[in-house]
Short mmCIF file of C-alpha atoms and ligand atoms in Angstrom, two decimals:
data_model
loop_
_atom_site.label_atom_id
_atom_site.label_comp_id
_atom_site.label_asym_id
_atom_site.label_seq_id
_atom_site.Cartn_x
_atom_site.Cartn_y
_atom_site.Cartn_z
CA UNK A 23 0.00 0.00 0.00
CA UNK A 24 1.21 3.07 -0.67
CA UNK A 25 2.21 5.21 2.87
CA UNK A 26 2.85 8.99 3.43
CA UNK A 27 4.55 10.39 6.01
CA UNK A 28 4.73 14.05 6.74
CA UNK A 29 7.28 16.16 7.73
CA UNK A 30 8.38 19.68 8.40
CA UNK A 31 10.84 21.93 5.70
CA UNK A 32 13.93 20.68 5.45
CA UNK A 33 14.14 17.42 7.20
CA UNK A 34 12.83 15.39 4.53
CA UNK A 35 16.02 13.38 3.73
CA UNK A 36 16.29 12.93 7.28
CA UNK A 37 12.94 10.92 7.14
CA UNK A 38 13.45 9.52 3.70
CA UNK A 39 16.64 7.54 5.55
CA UNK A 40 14.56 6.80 8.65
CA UNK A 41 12.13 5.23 6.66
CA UNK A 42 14.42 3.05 4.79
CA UNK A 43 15.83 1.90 8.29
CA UNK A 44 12.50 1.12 9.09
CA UNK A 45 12.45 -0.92 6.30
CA UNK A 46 10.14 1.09 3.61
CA UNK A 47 10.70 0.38 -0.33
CA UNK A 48 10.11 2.42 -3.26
CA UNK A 49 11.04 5.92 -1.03
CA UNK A 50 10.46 9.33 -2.79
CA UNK A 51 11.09 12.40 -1.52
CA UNK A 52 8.54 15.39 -2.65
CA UNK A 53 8.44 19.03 -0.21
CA UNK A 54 7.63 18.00 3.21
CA UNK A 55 6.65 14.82 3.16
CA UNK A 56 8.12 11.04 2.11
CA UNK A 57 6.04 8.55 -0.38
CA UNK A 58 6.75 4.80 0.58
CA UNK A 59 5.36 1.84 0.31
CA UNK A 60 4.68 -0.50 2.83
CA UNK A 61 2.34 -3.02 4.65
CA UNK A 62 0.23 -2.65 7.66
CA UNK A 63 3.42 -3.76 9.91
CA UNK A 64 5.65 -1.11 8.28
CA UNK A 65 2.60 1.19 8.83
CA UNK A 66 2.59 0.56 12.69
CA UNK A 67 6.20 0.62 12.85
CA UNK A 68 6.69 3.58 11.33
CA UNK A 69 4.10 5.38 13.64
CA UNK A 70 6.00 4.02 16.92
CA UNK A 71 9.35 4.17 15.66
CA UNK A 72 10.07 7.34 13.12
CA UNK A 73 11.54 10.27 14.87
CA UNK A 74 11.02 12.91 12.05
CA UNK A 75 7.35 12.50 10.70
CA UNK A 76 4.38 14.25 11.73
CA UNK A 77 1.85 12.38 10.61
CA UNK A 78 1.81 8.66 8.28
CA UNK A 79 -1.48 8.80 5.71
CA UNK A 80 -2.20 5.61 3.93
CA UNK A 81 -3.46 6.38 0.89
CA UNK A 82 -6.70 4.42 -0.86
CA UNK A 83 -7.83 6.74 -3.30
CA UNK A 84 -6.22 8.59 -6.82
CA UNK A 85 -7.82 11.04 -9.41
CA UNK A 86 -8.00 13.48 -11.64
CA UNK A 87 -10.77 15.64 -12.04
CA UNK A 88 -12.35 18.55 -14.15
CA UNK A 89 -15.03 19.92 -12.26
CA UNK A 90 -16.47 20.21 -9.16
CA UNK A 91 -18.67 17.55 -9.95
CA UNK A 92 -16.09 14.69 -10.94
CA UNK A 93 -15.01 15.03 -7.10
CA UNK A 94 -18.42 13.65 -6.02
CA UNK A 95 -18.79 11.41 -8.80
CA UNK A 96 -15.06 9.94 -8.13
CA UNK A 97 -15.34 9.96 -4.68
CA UNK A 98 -18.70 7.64 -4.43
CA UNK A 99 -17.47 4.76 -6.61
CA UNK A 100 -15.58 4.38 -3.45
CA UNK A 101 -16.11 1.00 -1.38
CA UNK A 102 -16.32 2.70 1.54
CA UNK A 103 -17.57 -0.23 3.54
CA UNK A 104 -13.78 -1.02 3.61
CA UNK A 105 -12.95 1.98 5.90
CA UNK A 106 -16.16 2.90 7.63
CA UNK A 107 -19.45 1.42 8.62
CA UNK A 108 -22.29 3.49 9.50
CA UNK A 109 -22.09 3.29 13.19
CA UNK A 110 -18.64 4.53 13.06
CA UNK A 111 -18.12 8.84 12.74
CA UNK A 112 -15.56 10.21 10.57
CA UNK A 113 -13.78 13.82 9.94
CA UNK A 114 -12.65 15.11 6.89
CA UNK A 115 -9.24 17.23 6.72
CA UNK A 116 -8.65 18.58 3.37
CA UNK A 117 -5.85 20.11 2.05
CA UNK A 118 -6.60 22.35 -0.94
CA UNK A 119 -4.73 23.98 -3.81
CA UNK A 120 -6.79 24.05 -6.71
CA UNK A 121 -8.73 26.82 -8.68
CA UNK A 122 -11.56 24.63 -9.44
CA UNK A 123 -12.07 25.51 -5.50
CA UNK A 124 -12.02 29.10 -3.86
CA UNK A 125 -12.83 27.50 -0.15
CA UNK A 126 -11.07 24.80 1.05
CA UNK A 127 -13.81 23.45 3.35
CA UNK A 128 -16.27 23.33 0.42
CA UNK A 129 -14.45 19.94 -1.13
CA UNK A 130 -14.49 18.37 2.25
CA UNK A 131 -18.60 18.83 2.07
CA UNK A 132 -18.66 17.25 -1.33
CA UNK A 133 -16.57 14.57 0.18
CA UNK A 134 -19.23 13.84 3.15
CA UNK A 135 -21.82 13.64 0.84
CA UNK A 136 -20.30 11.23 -1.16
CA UNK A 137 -19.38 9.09 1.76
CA UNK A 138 -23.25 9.63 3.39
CA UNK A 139 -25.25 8.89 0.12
CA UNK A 140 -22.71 5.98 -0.47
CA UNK A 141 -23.67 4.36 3.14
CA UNK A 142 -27.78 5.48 2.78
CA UNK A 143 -27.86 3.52 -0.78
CA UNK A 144 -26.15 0.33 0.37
CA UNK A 145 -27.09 0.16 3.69
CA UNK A 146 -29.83 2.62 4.19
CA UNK A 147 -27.52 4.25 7.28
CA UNK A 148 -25.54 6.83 6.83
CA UNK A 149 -21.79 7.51 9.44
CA UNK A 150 -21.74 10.68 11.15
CA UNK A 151 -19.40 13.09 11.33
CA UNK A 152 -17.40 13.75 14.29
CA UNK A 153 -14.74 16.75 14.18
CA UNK A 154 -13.71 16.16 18.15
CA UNK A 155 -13.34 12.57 18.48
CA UNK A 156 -13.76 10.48 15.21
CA UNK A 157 -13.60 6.95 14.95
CA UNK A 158 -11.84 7.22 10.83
CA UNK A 159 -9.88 10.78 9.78
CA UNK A 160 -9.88 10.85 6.34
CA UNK A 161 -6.82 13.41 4.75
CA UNK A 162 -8.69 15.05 1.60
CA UNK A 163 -5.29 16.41 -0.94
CA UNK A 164 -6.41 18.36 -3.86
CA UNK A 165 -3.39 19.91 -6.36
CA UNK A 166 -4.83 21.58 -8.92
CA UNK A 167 -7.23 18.69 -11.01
CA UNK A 168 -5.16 15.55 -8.68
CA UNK A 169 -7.18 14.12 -6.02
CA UNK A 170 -5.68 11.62 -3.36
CA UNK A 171 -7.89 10.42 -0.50
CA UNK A 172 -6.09 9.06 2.60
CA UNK A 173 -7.12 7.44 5.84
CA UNK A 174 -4.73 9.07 8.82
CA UNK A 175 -2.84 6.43 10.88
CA UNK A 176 -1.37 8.73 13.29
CA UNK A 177 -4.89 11.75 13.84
CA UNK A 178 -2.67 13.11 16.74
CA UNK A 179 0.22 14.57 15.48
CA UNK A 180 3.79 12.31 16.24
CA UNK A 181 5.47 14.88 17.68
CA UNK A 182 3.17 15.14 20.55
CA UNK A 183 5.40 12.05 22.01
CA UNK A 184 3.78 12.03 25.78
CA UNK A 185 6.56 12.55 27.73
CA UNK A 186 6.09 16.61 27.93
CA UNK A 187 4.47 17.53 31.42
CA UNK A 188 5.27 20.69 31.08
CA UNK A 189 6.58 23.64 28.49
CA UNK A 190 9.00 26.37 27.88
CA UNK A 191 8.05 29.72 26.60
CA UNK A 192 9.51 28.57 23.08
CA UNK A 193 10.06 24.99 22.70
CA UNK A 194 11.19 23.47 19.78
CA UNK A 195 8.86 20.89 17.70
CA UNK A 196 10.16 17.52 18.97
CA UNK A 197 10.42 16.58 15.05
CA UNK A 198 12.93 19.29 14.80
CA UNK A 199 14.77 18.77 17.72
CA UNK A 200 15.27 14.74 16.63
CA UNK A 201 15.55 15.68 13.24
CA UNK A 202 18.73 18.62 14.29
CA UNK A 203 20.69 15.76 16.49
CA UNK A 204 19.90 13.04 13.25
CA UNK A 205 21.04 15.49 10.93
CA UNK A 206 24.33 16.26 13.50
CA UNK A 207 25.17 11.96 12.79
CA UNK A 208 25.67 11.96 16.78
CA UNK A 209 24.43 8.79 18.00
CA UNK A 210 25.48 8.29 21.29
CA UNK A 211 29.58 7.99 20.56
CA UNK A 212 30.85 11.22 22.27
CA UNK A 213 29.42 13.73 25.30
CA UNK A 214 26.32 15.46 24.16
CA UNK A 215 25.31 19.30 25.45
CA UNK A 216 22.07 21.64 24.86
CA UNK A 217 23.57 24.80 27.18
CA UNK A 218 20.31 26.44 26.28
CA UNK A 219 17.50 23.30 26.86
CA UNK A 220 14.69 25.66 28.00
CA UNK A 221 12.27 22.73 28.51
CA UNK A 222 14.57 19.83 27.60
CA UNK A 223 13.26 18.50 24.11
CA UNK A 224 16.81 18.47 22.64
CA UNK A 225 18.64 16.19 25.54
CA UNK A 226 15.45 14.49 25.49
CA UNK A 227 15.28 13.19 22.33
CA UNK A 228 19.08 13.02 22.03
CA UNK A 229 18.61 10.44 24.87
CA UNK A 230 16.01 8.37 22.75
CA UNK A 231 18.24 8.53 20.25
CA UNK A 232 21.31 7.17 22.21
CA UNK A 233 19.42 4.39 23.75
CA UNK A 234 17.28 3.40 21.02
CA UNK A 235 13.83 3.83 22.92
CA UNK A 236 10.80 4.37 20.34
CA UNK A 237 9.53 7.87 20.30
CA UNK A 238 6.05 6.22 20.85
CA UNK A 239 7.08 4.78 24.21
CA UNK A 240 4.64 7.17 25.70
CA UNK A 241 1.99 7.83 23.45
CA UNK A 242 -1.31 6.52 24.27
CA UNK A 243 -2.82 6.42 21.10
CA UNK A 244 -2.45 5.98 16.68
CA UNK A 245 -5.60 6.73 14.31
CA UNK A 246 -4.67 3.20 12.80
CA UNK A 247 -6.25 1.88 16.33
CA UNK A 248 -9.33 2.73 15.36
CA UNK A 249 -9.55 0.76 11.53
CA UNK A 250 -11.55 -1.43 10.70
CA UNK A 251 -8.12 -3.97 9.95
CA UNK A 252 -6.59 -2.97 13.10
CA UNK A 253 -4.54 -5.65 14.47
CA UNK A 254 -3.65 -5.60 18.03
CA UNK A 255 -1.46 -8.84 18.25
CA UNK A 256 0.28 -7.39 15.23
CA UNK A 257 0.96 -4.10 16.92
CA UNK A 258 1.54 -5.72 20.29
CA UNK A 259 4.39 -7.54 18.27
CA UNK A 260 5.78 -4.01 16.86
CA UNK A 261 5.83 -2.74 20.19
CA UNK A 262 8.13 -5.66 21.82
CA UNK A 263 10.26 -5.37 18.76
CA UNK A 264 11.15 -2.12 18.66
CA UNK A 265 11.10 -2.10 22.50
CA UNK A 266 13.41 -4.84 22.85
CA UNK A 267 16.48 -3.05 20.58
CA UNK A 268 16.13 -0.04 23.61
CA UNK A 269 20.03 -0.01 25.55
CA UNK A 270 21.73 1.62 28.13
CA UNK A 271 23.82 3.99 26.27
CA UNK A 272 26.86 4.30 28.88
CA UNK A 273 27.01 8.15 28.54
CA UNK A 274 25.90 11.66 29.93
CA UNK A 275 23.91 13.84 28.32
CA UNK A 276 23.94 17.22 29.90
CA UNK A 277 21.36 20.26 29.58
CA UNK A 278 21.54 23.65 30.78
CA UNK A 279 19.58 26.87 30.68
CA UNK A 280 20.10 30.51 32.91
CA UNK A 281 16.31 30.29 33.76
CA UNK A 282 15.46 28.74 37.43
CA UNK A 283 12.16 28.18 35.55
CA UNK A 284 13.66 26.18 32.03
CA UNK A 285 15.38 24.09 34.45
CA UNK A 286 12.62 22.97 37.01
CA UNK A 287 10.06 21.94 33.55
CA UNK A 288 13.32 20.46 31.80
CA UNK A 289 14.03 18.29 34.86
CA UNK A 290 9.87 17.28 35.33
CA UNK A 291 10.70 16.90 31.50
CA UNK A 292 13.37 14.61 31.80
CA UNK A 293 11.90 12.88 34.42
CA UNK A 294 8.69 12.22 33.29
CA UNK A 295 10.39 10.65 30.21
CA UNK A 296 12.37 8.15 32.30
CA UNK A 297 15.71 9.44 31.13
CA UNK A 298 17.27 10.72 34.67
CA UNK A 299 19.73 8.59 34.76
CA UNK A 300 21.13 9.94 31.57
CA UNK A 301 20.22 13.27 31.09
CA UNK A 302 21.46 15.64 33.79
CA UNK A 303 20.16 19.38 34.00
CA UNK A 304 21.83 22.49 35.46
CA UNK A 305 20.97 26.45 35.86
CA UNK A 306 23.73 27.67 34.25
CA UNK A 307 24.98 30.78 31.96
CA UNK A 308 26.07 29.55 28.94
CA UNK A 309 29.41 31.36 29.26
CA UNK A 310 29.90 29.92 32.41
CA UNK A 311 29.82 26.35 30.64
CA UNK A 312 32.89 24.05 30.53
CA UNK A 313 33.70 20.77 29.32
CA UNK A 314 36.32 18.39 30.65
CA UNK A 315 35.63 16.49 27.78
CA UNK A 316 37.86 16.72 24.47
CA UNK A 317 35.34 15.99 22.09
CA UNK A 318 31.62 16.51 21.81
CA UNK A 319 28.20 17.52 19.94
CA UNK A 320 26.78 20.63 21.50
CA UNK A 321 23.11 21.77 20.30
CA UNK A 322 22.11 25.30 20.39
CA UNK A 323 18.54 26.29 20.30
CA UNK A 324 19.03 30.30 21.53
CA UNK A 325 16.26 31.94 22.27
CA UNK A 326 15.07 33.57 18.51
CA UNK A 327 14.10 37.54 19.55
CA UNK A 328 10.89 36.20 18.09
CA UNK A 329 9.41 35.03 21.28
CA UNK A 330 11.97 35.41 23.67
CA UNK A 331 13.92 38.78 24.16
CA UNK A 332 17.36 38.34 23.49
CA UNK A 333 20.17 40.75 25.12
CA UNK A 334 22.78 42.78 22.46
CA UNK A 335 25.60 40.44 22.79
CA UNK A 336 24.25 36.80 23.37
CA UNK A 337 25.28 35.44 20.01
CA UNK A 338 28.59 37.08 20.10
CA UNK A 339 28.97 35.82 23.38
CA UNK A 340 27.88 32.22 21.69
CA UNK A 341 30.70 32.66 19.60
CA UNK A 342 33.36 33.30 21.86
CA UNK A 343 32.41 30.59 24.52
CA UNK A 344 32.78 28.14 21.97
CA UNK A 345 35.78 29.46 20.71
CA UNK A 346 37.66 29.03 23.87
CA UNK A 347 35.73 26.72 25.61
CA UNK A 348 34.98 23.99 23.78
CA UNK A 349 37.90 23.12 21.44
CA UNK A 350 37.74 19.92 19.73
CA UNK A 351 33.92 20.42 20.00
CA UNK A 352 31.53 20.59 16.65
CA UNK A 353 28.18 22.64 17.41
CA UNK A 354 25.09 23.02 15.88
CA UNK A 355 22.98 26.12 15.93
CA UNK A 356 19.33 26.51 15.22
CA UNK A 357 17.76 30.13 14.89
CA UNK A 358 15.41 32.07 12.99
CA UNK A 359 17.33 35.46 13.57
CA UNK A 360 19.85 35.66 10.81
CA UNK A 361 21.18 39.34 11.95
CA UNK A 362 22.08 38.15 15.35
CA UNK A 363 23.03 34.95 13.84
CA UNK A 364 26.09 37.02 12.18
CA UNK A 365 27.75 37.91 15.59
CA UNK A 366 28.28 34.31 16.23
CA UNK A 367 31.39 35.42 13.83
CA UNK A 368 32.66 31.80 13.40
CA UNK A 369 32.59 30.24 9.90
CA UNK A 370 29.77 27.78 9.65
CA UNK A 371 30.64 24.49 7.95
CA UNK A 372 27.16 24.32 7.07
CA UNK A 373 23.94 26.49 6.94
CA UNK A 374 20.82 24.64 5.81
CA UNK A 375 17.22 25.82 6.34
CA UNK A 376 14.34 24.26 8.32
CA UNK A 377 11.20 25.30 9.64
CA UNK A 378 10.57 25.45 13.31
CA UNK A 379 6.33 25.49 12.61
CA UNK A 380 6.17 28.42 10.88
CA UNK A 381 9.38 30.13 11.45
CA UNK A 382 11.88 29.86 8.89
CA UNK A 383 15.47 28.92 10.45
CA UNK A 384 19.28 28.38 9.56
CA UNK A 385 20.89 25.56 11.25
CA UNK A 386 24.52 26.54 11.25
CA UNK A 387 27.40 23.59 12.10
CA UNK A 388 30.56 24.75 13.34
CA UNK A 389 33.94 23.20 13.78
CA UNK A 390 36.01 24.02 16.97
CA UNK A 391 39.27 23.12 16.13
CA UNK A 392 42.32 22.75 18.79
CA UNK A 393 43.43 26.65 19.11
CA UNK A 394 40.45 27.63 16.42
CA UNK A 395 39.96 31.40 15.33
CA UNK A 396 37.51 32.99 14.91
CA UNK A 397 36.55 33.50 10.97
CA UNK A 398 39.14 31.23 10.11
C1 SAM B 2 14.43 29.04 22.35
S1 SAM B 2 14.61 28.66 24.02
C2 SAM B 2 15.11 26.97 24.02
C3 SAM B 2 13.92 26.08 23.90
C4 SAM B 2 14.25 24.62 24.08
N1 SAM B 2 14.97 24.05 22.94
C5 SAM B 2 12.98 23.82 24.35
O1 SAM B 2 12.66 22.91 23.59
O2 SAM B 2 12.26 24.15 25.30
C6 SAM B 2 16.10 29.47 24.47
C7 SAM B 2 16.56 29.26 25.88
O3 SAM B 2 17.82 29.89 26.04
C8 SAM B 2 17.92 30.28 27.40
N2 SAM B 2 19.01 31.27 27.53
C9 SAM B 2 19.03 32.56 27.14
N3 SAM B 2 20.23 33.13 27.42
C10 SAM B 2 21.00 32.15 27.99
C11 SAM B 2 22.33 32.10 28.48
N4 SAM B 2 23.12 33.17 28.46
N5 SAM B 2 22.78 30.92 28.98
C12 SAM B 2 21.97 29.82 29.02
N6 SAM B 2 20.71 29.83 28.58
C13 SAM B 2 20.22 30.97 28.06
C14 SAM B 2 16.54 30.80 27.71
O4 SAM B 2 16.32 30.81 29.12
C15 SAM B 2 15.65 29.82 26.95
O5 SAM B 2 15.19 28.78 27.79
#
C-alpha cells in the first residue's frame, strides 16, 4: 500500500533515511513529506518508531478531475464499507490547492456527501461526522485537477510524544529537535550538550536517540487503532520489537539553561520521560559552561528575539564561549534570527534551512578546532 509520512521543511532526507531503516521500499522524496510503500506492519512501525514524521497517511484513493462535480462522482465509486461502517463517525481534513475551488472546506462537504449517500444507498444508514473525536480521519489532498484520498494512521500529530508535562516559553517541535541531532550523525559515541534546553526537548530526544527507545514509548494512542483492519497482536508484536532493541547507552547527556524556571520543567521533562539517569540538567549561563571532555556535539537552540527577548551580545557571546571553551567540539545552531546569527562570527561548515512550525530557520554547524579562530 502506498504510505505517506509528513514532515516539516527541510528534514525530509532525514525521514526519507529513517524510513528506509524502518524498512520502507520504493522511497520518494517530494516538499515535506516522504512517499513509501509498505504493509500494515511497516505502517505501525513507522508510527511508533520514526523520529522525524508528523503524521503517516495511507493512501486508498487517486484522481483526476475537471469539475467540481467529478469530485463527487469519483469519490462515491468508493467501497467505503472497507474503511467505515455506519455506526462509526468520521472527519474530513482537506488540504486544498486548486482553482476549481475558492474555499477549502467546500471539497471536504462534497466529500461527506459522497461518503453519506454511499452508506444510505447500500445500507440505508448513513456515518456521522465527528470533528472532536472520530472513529476514521480521512486526509482530503487536492493539487490543482489531482485528487488523493487518505485514511490518517497517526490523527494526533507524532510529535506530541507524551513525555512533555510541562513547556518552555519557546520549545522546539520535537520533530525538529530529533531531526537537528539526526542530521548532526551523533548517535550516542561522544558527550552530548544543549547549554540552552529551556524545557529539555533536545537532551530528550538526544537520549532516545542514544538508547534506542521508540519515540512512541509514551503515546497513548495511533488513528490506525481505530480501523476497521486494526490488528492488536500485530501491533503488540511491533511494540516488543522495537522495544526490545532499547540499551543503556553508557554516557551523559547534559542540559543547561540561565532560567530557574527552564530548568525545574526540563528536569519534570526529563523525568517524566524516564531518562534521569542519563540526562542531567543544570541552571547555568552559557558562558559559564565548561567541558572536561575533548570531544563533543553541543546543540544550540538560543532563544530567537521572536518570542523570547534576546540581550545585544548573546550570540557574540555564543561565539566566543565556543571558541575558547569547547575546542575539539563541533556545534550546531538553530535560529530564525539571521542578523544576530552574524555575531556568532565563526565560519559555519554548514547552513541549511528548516522550519521550526512556521518560522523559517538556519541551522549553522561549526567546527572548533584545537586553538580555532575565529573566521578562520
Ligand atoms: C528558544 S529557548 C530553548 C527552547 C528549548 N529548545 C525547548 O525545547 O524548550 C532558548 C533558551 O535559552 C535560554 N538562555 C538565554 N540566554 C541564555 C544564556 N546566556 N545561557 C543559558 N541559557 C540561556 C533561555 O532561558 C531559553 O530557555
Amino acid at each position: 500500500m502506498k504510505l505517506i509520512a509528513k514532515t516539516l521543511y527541510g528534514l525530509e532526507k532525514t525521514l526519507a533515511d529513517e524510513l528506509i531503516s524502518l524498512g520502507a521500499k520504493a522511497v520518494q522524496q517530494v516538499n515535506r513529506a516522504v512517499i513509501f510503500e509498505g504493509n500494515n506492519y511497516l505502517l505501525y512501525k513507522v508510527n511508533y518508531c520514526v523520529r522525524s514524521a508528523m503524521s503517516v497517511l495511507m493512501q486508498f484513493s487517486e484522481f483526476r478531475i475537471r469539475s467540481v462535480d467529478d469530485l463527487y462522482k469519483s469519490s462515491f465509486k468508493i467501497n467505503w464499507s472497507d474503511y467505515l461502517d455506519p455506526d462509526r463517525t468520521f472527519s474530513i481534513v482537506p488540504v486544498v490547492s486548486s482553482p476549481m475551488f475558492s474555499h477549502t472546506g467546500y471539497p471536504g462537504l462534497i466529500l461527506k456527501d459522497a461518503v453519506a449517500d454511499w452508506f444510505r444507498q447500500k445500507t440505508g444508514k448513513r456515518p456521522s461526522v465527528d470533528t472532536k473525536d472520530p472513529d476514521i480521519v480521512l486526509n482530503l489532498h487536492i493539487s490543482n485537477d489531482q485528487v488523493t484520498i487518505s485514511l490518517d494512521s497517526s490523527v494526533i500529530p507524532l510529535y506530541k510524544r507524551g513525555y512533555r508535562k510541562e513547556q518552555g516559553s519557546a520549545p522546539i517541535n520535537e520533530i525538529l529537535a530529533a531531526g537537528i541531532v539526526l542530521i548532526s550523525g551523533w548517535k550516542g559515541e561522544t558527550s552530548f550538550l544543549d547549554p540552552m534546553c529551556g524545557s529539555g526537548t533536545i537532551p530528550i530526544e538526544a537520549a532516545m536517540i542514544a538508547s534506542h527507545i521508540p519515540p512512541g514509548r509514551f503515546r497513548k494512542f495511533y488513528g490506525f487503532q481505530r480501523w476497521k483492519d486494526y490488528n492488536e497482536n500485530l501491533f503488540a508484536q511491533v511494540k516488543k520489537e522495537s522495544e526490545a532493541k532499547a540499551i543503556n547507552p553508557g554516557i551523559k547527556i547534559s542540559g543547561s539553561d540561565i532560567s530557574d524556571a527552564a530548568v525545574l520543567i526540563a528536569v519534570a521533562n526529563v523525568e517524566s520521560a524516564g531518562l534521569s539517569d542519563i540526562i542531567s540538567i543544570s541552571r547555568d549561563d552559557f558562558k559559564d559552561v565548561r567541558t572536561l571532555d575533548s570531544e563533543g556535539v553541543i546543540i544550540l537552540n538560543p532563544p530567537y528575539g521572536e518570542r523570547i527577548k534576546t540581550t545585544d551580545d548573546l550570540y557574540s557571546m555564543i561565539g566566543t564561549s565556543l571558541k575558547h571553551n569547547f575546542p575539539g567540539y563541533t556545534a550546531w545552531l538553530i535560529t530564525s534570527d539571521k542578523e544576530s546569527l552574524k555575531q556568532v562570527a565563526l565560519k559555519p561548515a554548514i547552513k541549511t534551512t528548516l522550519f521550526n512550525g512556521a518560522l523559517e530557520c538556519i541551522l549553522v554547524k561549526y567546527e572548533m578546532y584545537q586553538g580555532s579562530k575565529k573566521n578562520k
